[in-house]
PDB file of C-alpha atoms in Angstrom:
ATOM      1  CA  UNK W  26      10.781  80.064 119.519  1.00  0.00           C
ATOM      2  CA  UNK W  27      13.166  82.782 121.168  1.00  0.00           C
ATOM      3  CA  UNK W  28      15.388  79.731 122.232  1.00  0.00           C
ATOM      4  CA  UNK W  29      14.991  77.827 118.662  1.00  0.00           C
ATOM      5  CA  UNK W  30      16.262  80.614 116.395  1.00  0.00           C
ATOM      6  CA  UNK W  31      18.471  81.732 118.882  1.00  0.00           C
ATOM      7  CA  UNK W  32      19.803  77.646 118.498  1.00  0.00           C
ATOM      8  CA  UNK W  33      19.939  77.941 115.041  1.00  0.00           C
ATOM      9  CA  UNK W  34      21.775  80.881 114.901  1.00  0.00           C
ATOM     10  CA  UNK W  35      24.524  79.632 116.296  1.00  0.00           C
ATOM     11  CA  UNK W  36      24.979  76.200 114.847  1.00  0.00           C
ATOM     12  CA  UNK W  37      24.521  78.196 111.968  1.00  0.00           C
ATOM     13  CA  UNK W  38      27.759  80.374 113.061  1.00  0.00           C
ATOM     14  CA  UNK W  39      29.964  77.320 114.093  1.00  0.00           C
ATOM     15  CA  UNK W  40      28.987  75.368 110.820  1.00  0.00           C
ATOM     16  CA  UNK W  41      30.075  78.431 109.551  1.00  0.00           C
ATOM     17  CA  UNK W  42      33.221  79.671 111.075  1.00  0.00           C
ATOM     18  CA  UNK W  43      34.772  75.619 110.576  1.00  0.00           C
ATOM     19  CA  UNK W  44      37.933  75.036 109.050  1.00  0.00           C
ATOM     20  CA  UNK W  45      37.892  71.789 106.905  1.00  0.00           C
ATOM     21  CA  UNK W  46      41.346  70.888 107.025  1.00  0.00           C
ATOM     22  CA  UNK W  47      42.367  68.744 103.321  1.00  0.00           C
ATOM     23  CA  UNK W  48      43.097  65.926 103.842  1.00  0.00           C
ATOM     24  CA  UNK W  49      46.917  64.481 102.984  1.00  0.00           C
ATOM     25  CA  UNK W  50      46.682  61.238 100.339  1.00  0.00           C
ATOM     26  CA  UNK W  51      49.828  59.347 100.617  1.00  0.00           C
ATOM     27  CA  UNK W  52      51.338  56.047  99.897  1.00  0.00           C
ATOM     28  CA  UNK W  53      49.477  55.075  96.333  1.00  0.00           C
ATOM     29  CA  UNK W  54      50.233  50.917  96.672  1.00  0.00           C
ATOM     30  CA  UNK W  55      47.528  47.773  95.106  1.00  0.00           C
ATOM     31  CA  UNK W  56      46.981  48.497  91.889  1.00  0.00           C
ATOM     32  CA  UNK W  57      44.420  45.426  90.721  1.00  0.00           C
ATOM     33  CA  UNK W  58      43.046  45.868  87.693  1.00  0.00           C
ATOM     34  CA  UNK W  59      39.213  44.170  88.187  1.00  0.00           C
ATOM     35  CA  UNK W  60      37.612  44.032  84.995  1.00  0.00           C
ATOM     36  CA  UNK W  61      38.307  44.592  81.021  1.00  0.00           C
ATOM     37  CA  UNK W  62      35.581  45.415  78.556  1.00  0.00           C
ATOM     38  CA  UNK W  63      37.629  47.139  74.739  1.00  0.00           C
ATOM     39  CA  UNK W  64      38.422  50.068  76.354  1.00  0.00           C
ATOM     40  CA  UNK W  65      37.004  50.194  79.004  1.00  0.00           C
ATOM     41  CA  UNK W  66      37.888  48.516  82.556  1.00  0.00           C
ATOM     42  CA  UNK W  67      37.814  48.941  86.399  1.00  0.00           C
ATOM     43  CA  UNK W  68      40.466  48.810  89.073  1.00  0.00           C
ATOM     44  CA  UNK W  69      40.826  49.317  92.447  1.00  0.00           C
ATOM     45  CA  UNK W  70      44.283  50.936  94.352  1.00  0.00           C
ATOM     46  CA  UNK W  71      44.495  52.083  98.264  1.00  0.00           C
ATOM     47  CA  UNK W  72      45.712  54.974  99.147  1.00  0.00           C
ATOM     48  CA  UNK W  73      46.933  56.074 102.945  1.00  0.00           C
ATOM     49  CA  UNK W  74      44.113  59.721 103.834  1.00  0.00           C
ATOM     50  CA  UNK W  75      45.762  61.297 106.692  1.00  0.00           C
ATOM     51  CA  UNK W  76      41.940  63.032 108.501  1.00  0.00           C
ATOM     52  CA  UNK W  77      42.585  65.518 110.748  1.00  0.00           C
ATOM     53  CA  UNK W  78      39.598  67.273 110.879  1.00  0.00           C
ATOM     54  CA  UNK W  79      36.890  66.569 113.643  1.00  0.00           C
ATOM     55  CA  UNK W  80      34.213  65.236 111.975  1.00  0.00           C
ATOM     56  CA  UNK W  81      34.015  62.042 108.612  1.00  0.00           C
ATOM     57  CA  UNK W  82      33.989  63.101 104.709  1.00  0.00           C
ATOM     58  CA  UNK W  83      32.697  61.276 102.303  1.00  0.00           C
ATOM     59  CA  UNK W  84      33.855  61.718  98.680  1.00  0.00           C
ATOM     60  CA  UNK W  85      30.060  60.713  96.406  1.00  0.00           C
ATOM     61  CA  UNK W  86      31.710  60.777  93.117  1.00  0.00           C
ATOM     62  CA  UNK W  87      34.232  62.861  91.150  1.00  0.00           C
ATOM     63  CA  UNK W  88      34.997  62.653  87.171  1.00  0.00           C
ATOM     64  CA  UNK W  89      38.888  63.336  85.850  1.00  0.00           C
ATOM     65  CA  UNK W  90      40.424  63.423  82.212  1.00  0.00           C
ATOM     66  CA  UNK W  91      43.788  62.196  82.583  1.00  0.00           C
ATOM     67  CA  UNK W  92      46.363  64.314  79.858  1.00  0.00           C
ATOM     68  CA  UNK W  93      50.133  63.100  78.217  1.00  0.00           C
ATOM     69  CA  UNK W  94      52.205  65.683  77.143  1.00  0.00           C
ATOM     70  CA  UNK W  95      49.249  67.695  76.030  1.00  0.00           C
ATOM     71  CA  UNK W  96      47.468  64.580  74.750  1.00  0.00           C
ATOM     72  CA  UNK W  97      44.053  62.999  75.817  1.00  0.00           C
ATOM     73  CA  UNK W  98      44.862  58.897  77.364  1.00  0.00           C
ATOM     74  CA  UNK W  99      41.777  58.891  79.973  1.00  0.00           C
ATOM     75  CA  UNK W 100      38.806  59.627  81.842  1.00  0.00           C
ATOM     76  CA  UNK W 101      38.630  58.376  85.664  1.00  0.00           C
ATOM     77  CA  UNK W 102      35.278  57.626  87.397  1.00  0.00           C
ATOM     78  CA  UNK W 103      34.445  57.293  91.506  1.00  0.00           C
ATOM     79  CA  UNK W 104      32.708  53.334  91.417  1.00  0.00           C
ATOM     80  CA  UNK W 105      31.568  53.606  94.497  1.00  0.00           C
ATOM     81  CA  UNK W 106      31.469  56.917  96.991  1.00  0.00           C
ATOM     82  CA  UNK W 107      34.120  56.189  99.796  1.00  0.00           C
ATOM     83  CA  UNK W 108      33.609  57.932 104.075  1.00  0.00           C
ATOM     84  CA  UNK W 109      36.756  59.498 105.633  1.00  0.00           C
ATOM     85  CA  UNK W 110      36.605  58.981 109.180  1.00  0.00           C
ATOM     86  CA  UNK W 111      37.248  60.881 111.747  1.00  0.00           C
ATOM     87  CA  UNK W 112      40.493  62.206 113.030  1.00  0.00           C
ATOM     88  CA  UNK W 113      42.255  59.363 111.159  1.00  0.00           C
ATOM     89  CA  UNK W 114      45.735  58.009 109.066  1.00  0.00           C
ATOM     90  CA  UNK W 115      43.669  55.517 107.837  1.00  0.00           C
ATOM     91  CA  UNK W 116      43.863  53.501 104.009  1.00  0.00           C
ATOM     92  CA  UNK W 117      41.097  53.081 101.820  1.00  0.00           C
ATOM     93  CA  UNK W 118      40.524  51.260  98.247  1.00  0.00           C
ATOM     94  CA  UNK W 119      39.045  53.135  95.880  1.00  0.00           C
ATOM     95  CA  UNK W 120      37.311  52.145  92.881  1.00  0.00           C
ATOM     96  CA  UNK W 121      37.788  53.662  90.236  1.00  0.00           C
ATOM     97  CA  UNK W 122      36.058  53.400  86.557  1.00  0.00           C
ATOM     98  CA  UNK W 123      38.731  54.126  83.686  1.00  0.00           C
ATOM     99  CA  UNK W 124      37.492  55.020  79.547  1.00  0.00           C
ATOM    100  CA  UNK W 125      40.713  55.344  77.697  1.00  0.00           C
ATOM    101  CA  UNK W 126      40.633  58.144  74.716  1.00  0.00           C
ATOM    102  CA  UNK W 127      40.840  56.874  71.297  1.00  0.00           C
ATOM    103  CA  UNK W 128      44.238  56.164  69.844  1.00  0.00           C
ATOM    104  CA  UNK W 129      44.481  56.532  73.350  1.00  0.00           C
ATOM    105  CA  UNK W 130      47.692  53.437  73.140  1.00  0.00           C
ATOM    106  CA  UNK W 131      49.505  54.678  70.289  1.00  0.00           C
ATOM    107  CA  UNK W 132      50.015  58.044  71.848  1.00  0.00           C
ATOM    108  CA  UNK W 133      51.182  55.692  75.087  1.00  0.00           C
ATOM    109  CA  UNK W 134      53.281  54.455  72.945  1.00  0.00           C
ATOM    110  CA  UNK W 135      55.994  57.166  72.252  1.00  0.00           C
ATOM    111  CA  UNK W 136      55.595  58.810  75.683  1.00  0.00           C
ATOM    112  CA  UNK W 137      57.370  54.778  77.091  1.00  0.00           C
ATOM    113  CA  UNK W 138      60.450  56.166  75.073  1.00  0.00           C
ATOM    114  CA  UNK W 139      60.232  59.765  76.463  1.00  0.00           C
ATOM    115  CA  UNK W 140      62.409  60.368  79.422  1.00  0.00           C
ATOM    116  CA  UNK W 141      59.918  63.277  81.174  1.00  0.00           C
ATOM    117  CA  UNK W 142      56.348  62.281  80.710  1.00  0.00           C
ATOM    118  CA  UNK W 143      54.457  65.872  81.648  1.00  0.00           C
ATOM    119  CA  UNK W 144      50.752  64.449  83.687  1.00  0.00           C
ATOM    120  CA  UNK W 145      47.438  65.978  83.878  1.00  0.00           C
ATOM    121  CA  UNK W 146      44.452  65.752  86.077  1.00  0.00           C
ATOM    122  CA  UNK W 147      41.414  68.103  85.270  1.00  0.00           C
ATOM    123  CA  UNK W 148      37.721  67.351  86.332  1.00  0.00           C
ATOM    124  CA  UNK W 149      35.476  67.671  89.239  1.00  0.00           C
ATOM    125  CA  UNK W 150      35.042  65.680  92.976  1.00  0.00           C
ATOM    126  CA  UNK W 151      31.786  65.990  94.893  1.00  0.00           C
ATOM    127  CA  UNK W 152      32.206  65.412  98.332  1.00  0.00           C
ATOM    128  CA  UNK W 153      30.346  66.447 101.484  1.00  0.00           C
ATOM    129  CA  UNK W 154      31.395  67.351 105.105  1.00  0.00           C
ATOM    130  CA  UNK W 155      28.553  67.335 107.556  1.00  0.00           C
ATOM    131  CA  UNK W 156      25.642  67.017 105.447  1.00  0.00           C
ATOM    132  CA  UNK W 157      27.072  69.741 102.866  1.00  0.00           C
ATOM    133  CA  UNK W 158      27.633  68.640  99.762  1.00  0.00           C
ATOM    134  CA  UNK W 159      30.104  70.688  97.661  1.00  0.00           C
ATOM    135  CA  UNK W 160      32.033  69.802  94.210  1.00  0.00           C
ATOM    136  CA  UNK W 161      35.587  70.288  94.047  1.00  0.00           C
ATOM    137  CA  UNK W 162      37.532  71.354  90.916  1.00  0.00           C
ATOM    138  CA  UNK W 163      40.432  68.487  90.471  1.00  0.00           C
ATOM    139  CA  UNK W 164      43.095  70.687  89.093  1.00  0.00           C
ATOM    140  CA  UNK W 165      46.712  68.167  89.881  1.00  0.00           C
ATOM    141  CA  UNK W 166      50.115  68.307  87.390  1.00  0.00           C
ATOM    142  CA  UNK W 167      52.660  65.681  87.358  1.00  0.00           C
ATOM    143  CA  UNK W 168      56.829  65.045  85.779  1.00  0.00           C
ATOM    144  CA  UNK W 169      56.462  61.552  85.077  1.00  0.00           C
ATOM    145  CA  UNK W 170      59.727  59.225  83.535  1.00  0.00           C
ATOM    146  CA  UNK W 171      57.755  57.466  80.247  1.00  0.00           C
ATOM    147  CA  UNK W 172      58.812  53.711  81.418  1.00  0.00           C
ATOM    148  CA  UNK W 173      56.285  54.520  84.239  1.00  0.00           C
ATOM    149  CA  UNK W 174      53.257  54.118  81.258  1.00  0.00           C
ATOM    150  CA  UNK W 175      54.537  50.550  80.622  1.00  0.00           C
ATOM    151  CA  UNK W 176      52.432  49.084  82.124  1.00  0.00           C
ATOM    152  CA  UNK W 177      49.684  49.625  80.014  1.00  0.00           C
ATOM    153  CA  UNK W 178      50.977  48.269  77.025  1.00  0.00           C
ATOM    154  CA  UNK W 179      52.642  45.544  78.301  1.00  0.00           C
TER     155      UNK W 179
END
């Protein structure tokens, strides 16, 4: 009995002392439209992920609101879970369902003419490491040239 308790405590200490290094995301490419139905559509894109951790990770679900210059454009939802391999530098295909907000296309028309568009991504993503789930808040801000949004109205 004492041996089982000692093993359990040792394992708990080892897991609690594990530092998770946030994976590096880069190289977004290969955007593809899969399905379009009114204001909703599905896309996939590739992203390069460098995971320095000695364990794999799963991204199970997530929902992120997208705003441009404080105007709501869309909600992005992860369509399927993604498994990131341990100690790897790989490219993964990310499936996303996009729901366009009411009036967003008119907002995009105004934004395309802008020299500067402030994008804000706000939401939550749920993942797991070693079977332990955690929800992580997403709050990212990026500034882009408005002309990069032209693909939405073409």
